[in-house]
Coordinates of C-alpha atoms in Angstrom, one line a residue:
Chain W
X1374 CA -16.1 -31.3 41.1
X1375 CA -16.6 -27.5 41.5
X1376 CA -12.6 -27.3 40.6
X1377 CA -13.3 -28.9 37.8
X1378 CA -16.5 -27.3 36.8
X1379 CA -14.9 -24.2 37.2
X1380 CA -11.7 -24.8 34.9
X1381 CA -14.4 -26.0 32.1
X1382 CA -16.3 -22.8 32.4
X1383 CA -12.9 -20.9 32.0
X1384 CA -11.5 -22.9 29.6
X1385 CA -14.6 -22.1 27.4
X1386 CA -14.6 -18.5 28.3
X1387 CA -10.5 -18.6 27.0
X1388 CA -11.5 -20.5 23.3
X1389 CA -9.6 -19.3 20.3
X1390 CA -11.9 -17.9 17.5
X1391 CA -14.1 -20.2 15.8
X1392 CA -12.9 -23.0 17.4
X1393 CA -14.8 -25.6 19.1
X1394 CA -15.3 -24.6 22.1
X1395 CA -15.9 -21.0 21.0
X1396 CA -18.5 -22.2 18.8
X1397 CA -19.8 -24.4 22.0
X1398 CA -19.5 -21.0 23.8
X1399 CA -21.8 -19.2 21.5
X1400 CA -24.6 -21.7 21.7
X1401 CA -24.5 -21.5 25.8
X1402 CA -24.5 -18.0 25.5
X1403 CA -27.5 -18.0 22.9
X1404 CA -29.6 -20.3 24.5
X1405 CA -29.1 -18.6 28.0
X1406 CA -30.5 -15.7 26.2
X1407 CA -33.6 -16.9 25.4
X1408 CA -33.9 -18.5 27.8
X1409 CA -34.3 -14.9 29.8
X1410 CA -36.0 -13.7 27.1
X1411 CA -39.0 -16.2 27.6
X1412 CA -38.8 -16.1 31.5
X1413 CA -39.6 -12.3 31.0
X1414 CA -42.5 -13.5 28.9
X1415 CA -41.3 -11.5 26.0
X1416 CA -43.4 -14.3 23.5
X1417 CA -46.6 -12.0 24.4
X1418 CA -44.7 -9.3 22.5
X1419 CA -44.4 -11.1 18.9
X1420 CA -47.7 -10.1 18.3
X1421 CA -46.0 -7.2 16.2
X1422 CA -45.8 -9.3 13.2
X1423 CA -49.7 -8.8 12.5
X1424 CA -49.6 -5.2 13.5
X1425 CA -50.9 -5.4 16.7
X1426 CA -49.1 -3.7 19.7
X1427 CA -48.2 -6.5 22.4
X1428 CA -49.0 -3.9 25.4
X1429 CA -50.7 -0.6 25.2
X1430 CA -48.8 0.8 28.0
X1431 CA -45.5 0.1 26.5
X1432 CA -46.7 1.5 23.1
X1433 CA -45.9 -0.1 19.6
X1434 CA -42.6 0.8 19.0
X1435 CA -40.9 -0.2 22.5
X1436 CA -43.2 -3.6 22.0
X1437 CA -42.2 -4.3 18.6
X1438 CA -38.5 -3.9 19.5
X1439 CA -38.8 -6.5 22.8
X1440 CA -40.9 -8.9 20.1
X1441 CA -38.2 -8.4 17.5
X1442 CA -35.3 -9.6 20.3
X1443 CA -37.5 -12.3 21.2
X1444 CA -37.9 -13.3 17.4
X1445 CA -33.9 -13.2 16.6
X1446 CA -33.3 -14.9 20.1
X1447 CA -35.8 -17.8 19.6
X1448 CA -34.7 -18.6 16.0
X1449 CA -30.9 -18.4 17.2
X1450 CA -32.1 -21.1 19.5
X1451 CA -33.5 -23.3 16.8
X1452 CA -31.8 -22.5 14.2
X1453 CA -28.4 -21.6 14.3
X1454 CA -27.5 -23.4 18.2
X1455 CA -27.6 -27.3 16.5
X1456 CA -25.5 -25.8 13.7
X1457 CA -22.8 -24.1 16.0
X1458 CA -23.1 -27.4 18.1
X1459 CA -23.4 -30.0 15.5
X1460 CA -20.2 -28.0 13.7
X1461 CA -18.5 -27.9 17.0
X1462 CA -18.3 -31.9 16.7
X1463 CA -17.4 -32.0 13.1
X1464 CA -14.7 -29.5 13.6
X1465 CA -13.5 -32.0 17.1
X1466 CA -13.9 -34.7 14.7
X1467 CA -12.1 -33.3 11.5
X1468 CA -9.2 -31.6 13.8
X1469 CA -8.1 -34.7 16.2
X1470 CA -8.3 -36.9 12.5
X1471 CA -5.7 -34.0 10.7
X1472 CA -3.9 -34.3 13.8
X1473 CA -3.8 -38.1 13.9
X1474 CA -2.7 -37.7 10.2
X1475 CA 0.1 -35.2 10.4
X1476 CA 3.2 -35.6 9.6
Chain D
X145 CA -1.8 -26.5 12.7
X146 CA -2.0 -22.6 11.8
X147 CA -5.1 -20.4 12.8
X148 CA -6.1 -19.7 9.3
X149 CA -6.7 -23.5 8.9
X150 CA -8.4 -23.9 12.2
X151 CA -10.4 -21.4 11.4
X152 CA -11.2 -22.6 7.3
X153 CA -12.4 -26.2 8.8
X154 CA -14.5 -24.5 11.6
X155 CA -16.2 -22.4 8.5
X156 CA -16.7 -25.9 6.6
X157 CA -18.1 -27.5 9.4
X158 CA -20.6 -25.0 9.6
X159 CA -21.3 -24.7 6.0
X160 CA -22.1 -29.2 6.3
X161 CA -24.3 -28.6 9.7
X162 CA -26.5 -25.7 8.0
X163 CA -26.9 -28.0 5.0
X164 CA -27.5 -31.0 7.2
X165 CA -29.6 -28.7 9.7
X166 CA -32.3 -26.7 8.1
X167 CA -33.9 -29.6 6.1
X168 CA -34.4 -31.3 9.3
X169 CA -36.0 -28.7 11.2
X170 CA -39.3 -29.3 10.3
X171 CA -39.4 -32.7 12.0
X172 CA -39.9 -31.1 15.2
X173 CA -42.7 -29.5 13.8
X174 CA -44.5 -30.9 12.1
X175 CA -47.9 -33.2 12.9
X176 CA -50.5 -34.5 10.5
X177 CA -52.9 -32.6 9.1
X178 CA -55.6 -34.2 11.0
X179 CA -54.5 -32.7 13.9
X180 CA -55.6 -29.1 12.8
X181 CA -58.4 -30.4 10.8
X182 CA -61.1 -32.9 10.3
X183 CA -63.7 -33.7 8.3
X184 CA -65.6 -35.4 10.7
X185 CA -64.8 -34.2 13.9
X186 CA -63.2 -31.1 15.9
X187 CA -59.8 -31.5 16.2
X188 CA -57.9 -31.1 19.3
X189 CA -56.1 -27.8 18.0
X190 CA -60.1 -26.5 16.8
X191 CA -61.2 -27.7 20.5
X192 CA -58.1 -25.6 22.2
X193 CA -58.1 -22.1 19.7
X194 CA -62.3 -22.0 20.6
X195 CA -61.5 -22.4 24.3
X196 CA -59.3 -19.5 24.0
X197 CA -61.8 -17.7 22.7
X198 CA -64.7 -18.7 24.6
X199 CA -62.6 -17.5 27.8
X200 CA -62.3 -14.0 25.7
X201 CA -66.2 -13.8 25.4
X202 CA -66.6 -14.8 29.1
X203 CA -63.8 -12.7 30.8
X204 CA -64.4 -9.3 30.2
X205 CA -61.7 -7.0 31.0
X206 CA -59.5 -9.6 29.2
X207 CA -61.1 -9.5 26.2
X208 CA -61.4 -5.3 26.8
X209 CA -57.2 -5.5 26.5
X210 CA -57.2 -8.0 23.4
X211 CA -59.8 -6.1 21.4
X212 CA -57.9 -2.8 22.9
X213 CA -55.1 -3.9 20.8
X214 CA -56.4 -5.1 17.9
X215 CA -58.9 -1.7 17.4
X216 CA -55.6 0.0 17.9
X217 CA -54.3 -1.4 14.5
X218 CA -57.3 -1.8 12.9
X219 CA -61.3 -1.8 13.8
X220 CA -62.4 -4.3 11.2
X221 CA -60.4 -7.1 13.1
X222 CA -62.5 -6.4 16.1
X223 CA -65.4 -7.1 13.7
X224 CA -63.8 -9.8 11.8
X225 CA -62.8 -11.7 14.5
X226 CA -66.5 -11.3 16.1
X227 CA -68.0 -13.1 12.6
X228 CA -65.2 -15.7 12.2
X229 CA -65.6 -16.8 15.8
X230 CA -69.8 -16.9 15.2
X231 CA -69.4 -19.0 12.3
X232 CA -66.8 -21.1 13.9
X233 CA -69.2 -21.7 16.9
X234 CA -71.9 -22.6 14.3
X235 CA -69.8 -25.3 12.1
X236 CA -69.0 -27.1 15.7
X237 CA -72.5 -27.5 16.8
X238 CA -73.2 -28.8 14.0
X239 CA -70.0 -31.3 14.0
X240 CA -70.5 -32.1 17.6
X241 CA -73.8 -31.7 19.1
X242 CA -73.1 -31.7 22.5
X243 CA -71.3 -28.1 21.9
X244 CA -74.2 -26.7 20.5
X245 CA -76.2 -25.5 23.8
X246 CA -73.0 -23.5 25.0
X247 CA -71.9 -22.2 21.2
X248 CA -75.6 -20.8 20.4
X249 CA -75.5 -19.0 23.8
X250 CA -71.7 -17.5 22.8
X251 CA -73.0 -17.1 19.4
X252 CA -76.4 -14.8 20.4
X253 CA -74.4 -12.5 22.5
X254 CA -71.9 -11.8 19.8
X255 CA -74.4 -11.2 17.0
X256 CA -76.3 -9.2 19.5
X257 CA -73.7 -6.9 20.8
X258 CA -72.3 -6.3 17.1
X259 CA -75.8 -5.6 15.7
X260 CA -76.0 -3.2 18.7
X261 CA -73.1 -2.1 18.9
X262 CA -73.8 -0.7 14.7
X263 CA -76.9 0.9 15.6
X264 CA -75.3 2.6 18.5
X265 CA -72.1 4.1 17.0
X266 CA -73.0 3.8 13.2
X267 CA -71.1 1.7 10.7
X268 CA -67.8 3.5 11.0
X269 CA -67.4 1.9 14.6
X270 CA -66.2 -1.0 12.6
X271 CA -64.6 0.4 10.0
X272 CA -60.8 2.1 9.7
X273 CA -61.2 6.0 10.2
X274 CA -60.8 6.5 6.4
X275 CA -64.4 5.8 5.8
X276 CA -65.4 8.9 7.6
X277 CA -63.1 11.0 5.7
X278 CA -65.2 10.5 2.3
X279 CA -68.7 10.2 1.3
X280 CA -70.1 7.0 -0.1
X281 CA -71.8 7.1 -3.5
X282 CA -75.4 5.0 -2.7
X283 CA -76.7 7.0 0.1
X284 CA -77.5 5.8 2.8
X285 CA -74.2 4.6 3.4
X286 CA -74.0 1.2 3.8
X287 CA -71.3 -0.9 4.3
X288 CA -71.3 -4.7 2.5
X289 CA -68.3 -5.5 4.5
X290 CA -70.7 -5.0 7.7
X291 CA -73.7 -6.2 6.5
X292 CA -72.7 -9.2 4.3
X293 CA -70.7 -10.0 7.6
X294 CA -74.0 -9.6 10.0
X295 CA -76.2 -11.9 7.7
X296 CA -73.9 -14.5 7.5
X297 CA -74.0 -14.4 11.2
X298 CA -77.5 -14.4 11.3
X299 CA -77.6 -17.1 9.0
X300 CA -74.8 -19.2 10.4
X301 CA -76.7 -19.3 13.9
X302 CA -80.0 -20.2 12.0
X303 CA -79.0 -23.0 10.6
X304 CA -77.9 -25.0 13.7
X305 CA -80.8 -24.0 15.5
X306 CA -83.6 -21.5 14.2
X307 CA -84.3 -18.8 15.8
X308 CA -87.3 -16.9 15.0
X309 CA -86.2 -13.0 15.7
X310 CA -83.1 -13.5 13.4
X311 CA -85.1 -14.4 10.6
X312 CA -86.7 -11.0 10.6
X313 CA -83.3 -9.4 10.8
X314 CA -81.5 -11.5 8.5
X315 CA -84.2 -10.7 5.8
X316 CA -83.6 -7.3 5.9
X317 CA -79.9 -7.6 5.3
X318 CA -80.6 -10.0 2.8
X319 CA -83.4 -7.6 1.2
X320 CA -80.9 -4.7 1.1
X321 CA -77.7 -6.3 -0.3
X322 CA -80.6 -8.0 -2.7
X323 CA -81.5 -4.7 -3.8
X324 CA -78.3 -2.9 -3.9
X325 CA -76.4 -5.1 -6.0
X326 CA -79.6 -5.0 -8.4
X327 CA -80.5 -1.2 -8.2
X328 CA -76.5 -0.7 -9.1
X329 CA -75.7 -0.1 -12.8
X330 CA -72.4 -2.7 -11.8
X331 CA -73.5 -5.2 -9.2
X332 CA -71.4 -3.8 -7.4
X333 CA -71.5 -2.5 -4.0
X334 CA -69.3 -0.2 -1.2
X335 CA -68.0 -1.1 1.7
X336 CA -65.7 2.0 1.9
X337 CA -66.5 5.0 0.0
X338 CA -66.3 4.0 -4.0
X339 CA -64.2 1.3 -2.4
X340 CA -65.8 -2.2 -3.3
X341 CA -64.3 -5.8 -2.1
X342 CA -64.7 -9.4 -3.4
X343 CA -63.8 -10.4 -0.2
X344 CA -67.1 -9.4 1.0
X345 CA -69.3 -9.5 -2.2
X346 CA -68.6 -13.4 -1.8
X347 CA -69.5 -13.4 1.8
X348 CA -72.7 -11.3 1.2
X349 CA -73.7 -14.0 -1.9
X350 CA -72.8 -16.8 0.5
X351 CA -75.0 -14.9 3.4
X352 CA -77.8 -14.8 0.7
X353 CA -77.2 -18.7 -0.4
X354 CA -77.7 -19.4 2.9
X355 CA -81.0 -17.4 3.7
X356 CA -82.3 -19.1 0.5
X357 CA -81.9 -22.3 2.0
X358 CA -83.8 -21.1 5.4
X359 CA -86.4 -19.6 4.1
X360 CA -87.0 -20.9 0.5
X361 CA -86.2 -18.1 -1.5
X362 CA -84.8 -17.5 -4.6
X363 CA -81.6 -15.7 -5.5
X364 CA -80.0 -17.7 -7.4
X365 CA -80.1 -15.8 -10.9
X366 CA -78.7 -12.6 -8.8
X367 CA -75.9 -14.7 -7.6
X368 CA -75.5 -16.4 -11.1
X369 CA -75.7 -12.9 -12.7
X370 CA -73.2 -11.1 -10.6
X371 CA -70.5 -14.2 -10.8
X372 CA -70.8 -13.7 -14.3
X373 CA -70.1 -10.4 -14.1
X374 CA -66.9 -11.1 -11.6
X375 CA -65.6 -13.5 -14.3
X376 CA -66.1 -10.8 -16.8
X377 CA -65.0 -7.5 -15.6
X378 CA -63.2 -8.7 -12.3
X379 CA -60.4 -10.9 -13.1
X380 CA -56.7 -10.0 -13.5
X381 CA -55.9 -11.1 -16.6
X382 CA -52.4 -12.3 -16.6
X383 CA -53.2 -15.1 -13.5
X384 CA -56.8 -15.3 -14.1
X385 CA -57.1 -14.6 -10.1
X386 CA -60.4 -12.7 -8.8
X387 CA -59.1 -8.8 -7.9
X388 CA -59.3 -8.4 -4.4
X389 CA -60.5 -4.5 -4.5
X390 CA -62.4 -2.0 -7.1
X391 CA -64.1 0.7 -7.4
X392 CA -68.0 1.0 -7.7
X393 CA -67.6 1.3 -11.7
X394 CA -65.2 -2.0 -11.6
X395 CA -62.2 -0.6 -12.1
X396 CA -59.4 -2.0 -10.0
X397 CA -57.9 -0.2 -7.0
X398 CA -55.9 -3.5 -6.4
X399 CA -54.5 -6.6 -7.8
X400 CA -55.5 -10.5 -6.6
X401 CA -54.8 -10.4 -3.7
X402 CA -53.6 -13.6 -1.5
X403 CA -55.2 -12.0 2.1
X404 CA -58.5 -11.7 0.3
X405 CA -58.4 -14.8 -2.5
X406 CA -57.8 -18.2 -0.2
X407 CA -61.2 -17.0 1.6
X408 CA -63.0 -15.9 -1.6
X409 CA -62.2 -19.8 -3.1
X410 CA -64.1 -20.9 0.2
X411 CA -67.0 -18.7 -0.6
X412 CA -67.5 -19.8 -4.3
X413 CA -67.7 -23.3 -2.7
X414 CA -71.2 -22.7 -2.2
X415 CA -71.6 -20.6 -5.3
X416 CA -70.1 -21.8 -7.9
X417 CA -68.2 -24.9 -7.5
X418 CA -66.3 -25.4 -10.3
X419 CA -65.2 -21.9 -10.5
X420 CA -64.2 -22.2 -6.7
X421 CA -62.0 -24.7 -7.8
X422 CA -60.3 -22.8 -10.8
X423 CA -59.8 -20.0 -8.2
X424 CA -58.2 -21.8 -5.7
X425 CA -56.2 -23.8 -7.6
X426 CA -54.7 -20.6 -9.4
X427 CA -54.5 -18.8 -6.3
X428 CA -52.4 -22.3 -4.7
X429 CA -50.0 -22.3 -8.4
X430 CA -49.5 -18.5 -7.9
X431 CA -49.4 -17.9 -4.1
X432 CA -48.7 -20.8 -2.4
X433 CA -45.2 -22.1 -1.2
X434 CA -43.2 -24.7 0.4
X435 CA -40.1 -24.6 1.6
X436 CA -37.9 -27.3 3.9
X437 CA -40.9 -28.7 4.7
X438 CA -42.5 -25.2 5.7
X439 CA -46.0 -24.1 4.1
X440 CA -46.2 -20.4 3.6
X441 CA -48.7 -17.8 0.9
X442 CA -47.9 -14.6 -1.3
X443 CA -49.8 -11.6 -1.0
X444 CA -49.5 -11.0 -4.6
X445 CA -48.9 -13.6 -8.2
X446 CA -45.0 -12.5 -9.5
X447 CA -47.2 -11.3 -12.3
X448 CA -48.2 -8.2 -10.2
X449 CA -46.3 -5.9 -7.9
X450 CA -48.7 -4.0 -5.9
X451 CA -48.4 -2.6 -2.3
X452 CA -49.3 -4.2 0.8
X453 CA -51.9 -3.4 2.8
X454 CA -52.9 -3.9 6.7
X455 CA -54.4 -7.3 5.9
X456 CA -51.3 -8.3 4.2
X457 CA -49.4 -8.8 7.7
X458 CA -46.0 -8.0 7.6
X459 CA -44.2 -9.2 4.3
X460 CA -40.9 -11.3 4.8
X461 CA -38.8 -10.3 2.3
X462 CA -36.5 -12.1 0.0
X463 CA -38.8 -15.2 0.1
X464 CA -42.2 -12.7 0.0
X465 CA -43.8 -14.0 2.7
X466 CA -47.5 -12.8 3.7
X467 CA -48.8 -12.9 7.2
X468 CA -51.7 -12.4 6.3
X469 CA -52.2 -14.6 3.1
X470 CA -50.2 -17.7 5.1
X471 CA -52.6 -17.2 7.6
X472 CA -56.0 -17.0 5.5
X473 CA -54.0 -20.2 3.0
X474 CA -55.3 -22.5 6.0
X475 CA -59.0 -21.8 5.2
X476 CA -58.5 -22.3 0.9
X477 CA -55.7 -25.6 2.1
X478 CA -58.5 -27.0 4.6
X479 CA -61.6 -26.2 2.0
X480 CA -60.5 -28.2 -0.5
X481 CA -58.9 -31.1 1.0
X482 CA -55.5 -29.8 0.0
X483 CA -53.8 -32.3 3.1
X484 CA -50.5 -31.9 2.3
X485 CA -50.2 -27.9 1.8
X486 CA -52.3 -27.7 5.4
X487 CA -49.6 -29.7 6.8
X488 CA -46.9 -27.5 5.2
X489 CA -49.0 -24.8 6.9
X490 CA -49.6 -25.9 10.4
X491 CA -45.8 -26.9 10.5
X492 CA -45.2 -23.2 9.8
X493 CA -47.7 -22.1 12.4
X494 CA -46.3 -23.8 15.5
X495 CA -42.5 -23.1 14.3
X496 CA -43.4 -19.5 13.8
X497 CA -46.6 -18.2 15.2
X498 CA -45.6 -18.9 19.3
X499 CA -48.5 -21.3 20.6
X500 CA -49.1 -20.5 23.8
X501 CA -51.6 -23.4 26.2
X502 CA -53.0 -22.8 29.2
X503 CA -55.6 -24.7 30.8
X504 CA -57.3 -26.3 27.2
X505 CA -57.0 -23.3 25.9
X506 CA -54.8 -22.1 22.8
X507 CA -53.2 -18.7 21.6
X508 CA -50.8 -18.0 19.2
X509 CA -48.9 -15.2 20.7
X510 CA -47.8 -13.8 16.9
X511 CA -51.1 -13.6 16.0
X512 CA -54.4 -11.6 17.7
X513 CA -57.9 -12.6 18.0
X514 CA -58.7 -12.4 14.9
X515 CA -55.9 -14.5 13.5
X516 CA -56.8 -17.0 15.8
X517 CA -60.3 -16.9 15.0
X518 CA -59.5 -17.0 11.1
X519 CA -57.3 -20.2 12.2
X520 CA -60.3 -21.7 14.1
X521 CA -62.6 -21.1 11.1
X522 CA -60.6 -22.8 8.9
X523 CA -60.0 -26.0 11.5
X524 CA -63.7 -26.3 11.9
X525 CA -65.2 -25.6 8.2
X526 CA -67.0 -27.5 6.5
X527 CA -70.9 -28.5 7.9
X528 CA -72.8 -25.1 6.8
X529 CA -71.6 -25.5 3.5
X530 CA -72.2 -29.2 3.1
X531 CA -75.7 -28.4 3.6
X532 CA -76.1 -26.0 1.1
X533 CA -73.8 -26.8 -1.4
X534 CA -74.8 -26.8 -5.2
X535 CA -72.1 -27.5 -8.4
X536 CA -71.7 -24.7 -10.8
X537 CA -74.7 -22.6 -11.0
X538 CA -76.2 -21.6 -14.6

């Protein structure tokens, strides 16, 4: 089971460009992320978007930037993850059907 | 198969998931409008944005940070978010009773502190630092953003329960806006040096409306005269929209402006219904958006180009979207029954704005307090103006 785990994680690291897997890959990667991003609680920092510093200490600039990552991050996760996965199984889909259909 | 045509059907597939994708989104969004606001009752979001803030006004040192970094930006949100919250507090006693003991408590000690707080450290504790840097015109200064603010307080708090040492102190606001706007050769009135709003001009009428209701005076000829006056000398002509900022002669410093207009169409409610209408139903054509199911406002009509400002918010480009505007859209949407745009909205809010619960309680970790407490007004609107409401005064 681990064997196998393993090979899967490799094969995925290994994907060719924009295929798949690699866009499979992508999503993983994006999602684990944000996933840090929110653990650190970096939410508290999108407060930047009304002007308004997200800690005092930190100062506006350094907040705005960890708000900013947090922003990109969290509409990666939403926006472009289902994309990249739901193309991921129209690519499958579309690629074993030319294959099927080759000559 | 070669990598180039690997590669073209990976790029198709993503071009069909984007375009199956992004309409979908706001699905997982979006609730009905009744969920953020009700005519009849407090809605569960209303009920979790006051607990928020009712832990802000009971927890000192966290609401010492919170206000820390919202005077950091700007003082008037500190101020702002004080009045919003007071007549929040006010329209849900009046919804639900049972609220009423614990809101007129939360209630007295923010009027209280904010009327002391003025005396203490002068006007300009609430204002940004460029109202020190110029003199006002009509001297004493004054302020209409601060007192047409403080009377509607007053005012709010009166009319769920009376309280006899506000009426004192609510006339005398009431007396000196009274006498301002009539002394001055434009109706018109400073809240910044030579720097007049209609943002607060409508909350000072609408403080006055209310203290005529109290105490059976009469002002409705002043407020009669001066939206005359507005409809005259105070409208951009090309969208018919109210400007949001003049001078003390009238002239315009600024365009119509969406962070100023949604909240202005609520205040004519009460003054002039039929114009209210007009104004927000311009101001809706002009500023306000839909998109995939998402609700968002302009700061400014396409047929003016002007600066934004710190109550604009940050403004998305491409698609020109207002923080500010979106956020004040909720109080025009939820005014005048406009369901579906408030649903649009709210969608927005919890895709964009990160809600953040803990224990009943309800932030929006984009916003600050006084965003929130702008959102919580507009869930909760609605009872002091019922009680005072009159249709298109002559």
């Amino acid at each position: 089971m681990k064997t196998n785990l393993t090979n899967r994680f490799w094969n995925l690291c290994a994907a060719d460009f924009l295929s798949p897997k690699d866009l499979v890959r992508h999503a993983v990667l994006i999602v684990l992320a944000f996933g840090v991003a929110h653990a650190f609680g970096l939410r508290e920092y999108t407060s930047f978007l009304n002007g308004t510093t997200g800690s005092m200490e930190l100062g506006y600039e350094l907040s705005a930037l960890l708000g900013l990552i947090y922003l990109l991050l969290y509409f990666a996760t939403v926006l472009l993850v289902p994309i990249l996965i739901l193309a991921a199984l129209l690519a499958t889909l579309w690629l074993k059907y030319y294959q099927r259909n080759a000559p | 198969m070669t990598q180039g045509r690997r590669i073209g059907i990976s790029l198709m597939a993503l071009l069909i998931a984007t375009a199956l994708w992004l309409p979908l989104v706001h699905l997982f969004f979006s609730k009905p409008a009744t969920s953020f606001f009700q005519a009849t009752a407090v809605s569960p979001k209303a009920r979790e944005l006051a607990a928020r803030h009712l832990q802000l006004w009971t927890d000192p040192p966290l609401r010492a940070r919170e206000l820390q970094r919202m005077r950091a930006s700007n003082a008037e949100w500190d101020f702002m978010g004080r009045s919003f919250l007071v007549w929040s507090l006010a329209n849900m006693a009046l919804r639900d009773p049972a609220t009423k003991s614990g809101n007129l408590e939360t209630m007295d000690r923010i009027i209280e502190e904010t009327i002391r707080l003025e005396q203490q450290e002068g006007i300009t504790f609430f204002l940004m630092s460029y109202a020190k840097t110029n003199s006002y015109l009509v001297q004493p200064a004054r302020s209409l953003f601060i007192d047409g603010e403080i009377a509607l307080m007053l005012a709010a708090r009166r009319m769920v329960e009376e309280k006899p040492e506000y009426k004192e102190l609510l006339a005398q606001r009431v007396n000196v806006i009274a006498d301002g706007l009539q002394r001055s050769p434009h109706m018109l009135l400073e809240s910044y040096p030579n720097e007049c709003w209609m943002f607060d001009h409508c909350i000072a009428l609408c403080a006055i409306r209310l203290a005529d209701h109290l105490d059976r005076t009469d002002h409705s000829r002043l407020i009669s005269d001066w939206i005359a006056m507005a409809k005259q000398k105070l409208v951009h002509p090309e969208s018919g929209l109210l400007t949001a900022c003049f001078t003390a002669k009238g002239q315009p410093l600024d365009g119509p402006e969406g962070s100023t207009l949604w909240m202005v169409a609520h205040c004519l409610q009460i003054l002039d219904e039929d114009f209210a209408r007009d104004q927000y139903q311009r101001t809706r054509k002009e500023l306000g958006e839909t998109l995939l199911g998402f609700g968002y406002a302009h700061e400014w009509p396409s047929s003016w180009r002007g600066p934004a400002d710190v109550d604009s918010g940050p403004i998305i480009p491409v698609l020109n979207i207002s923080a500010g505007s979106s956020g004040l859209a909720f109080i025009g949407a939820s005014s005048f029954g406009d369901e579906a745009y408030l649903k649009t909205l709210s969608t927005t809010l919890d895709f964009s704005a990160f809600p953040k619960r803990k224990a009943g309680a309800l932030k929006y970790c984009a916003s600050n307090q006084v965003g929130d407490a702008a959102l919580l007004y507009a869930a909760t609107l609605g009872p002091l103006w019922e009680k005072v409401k009159v249709k298109g005064l002559q």
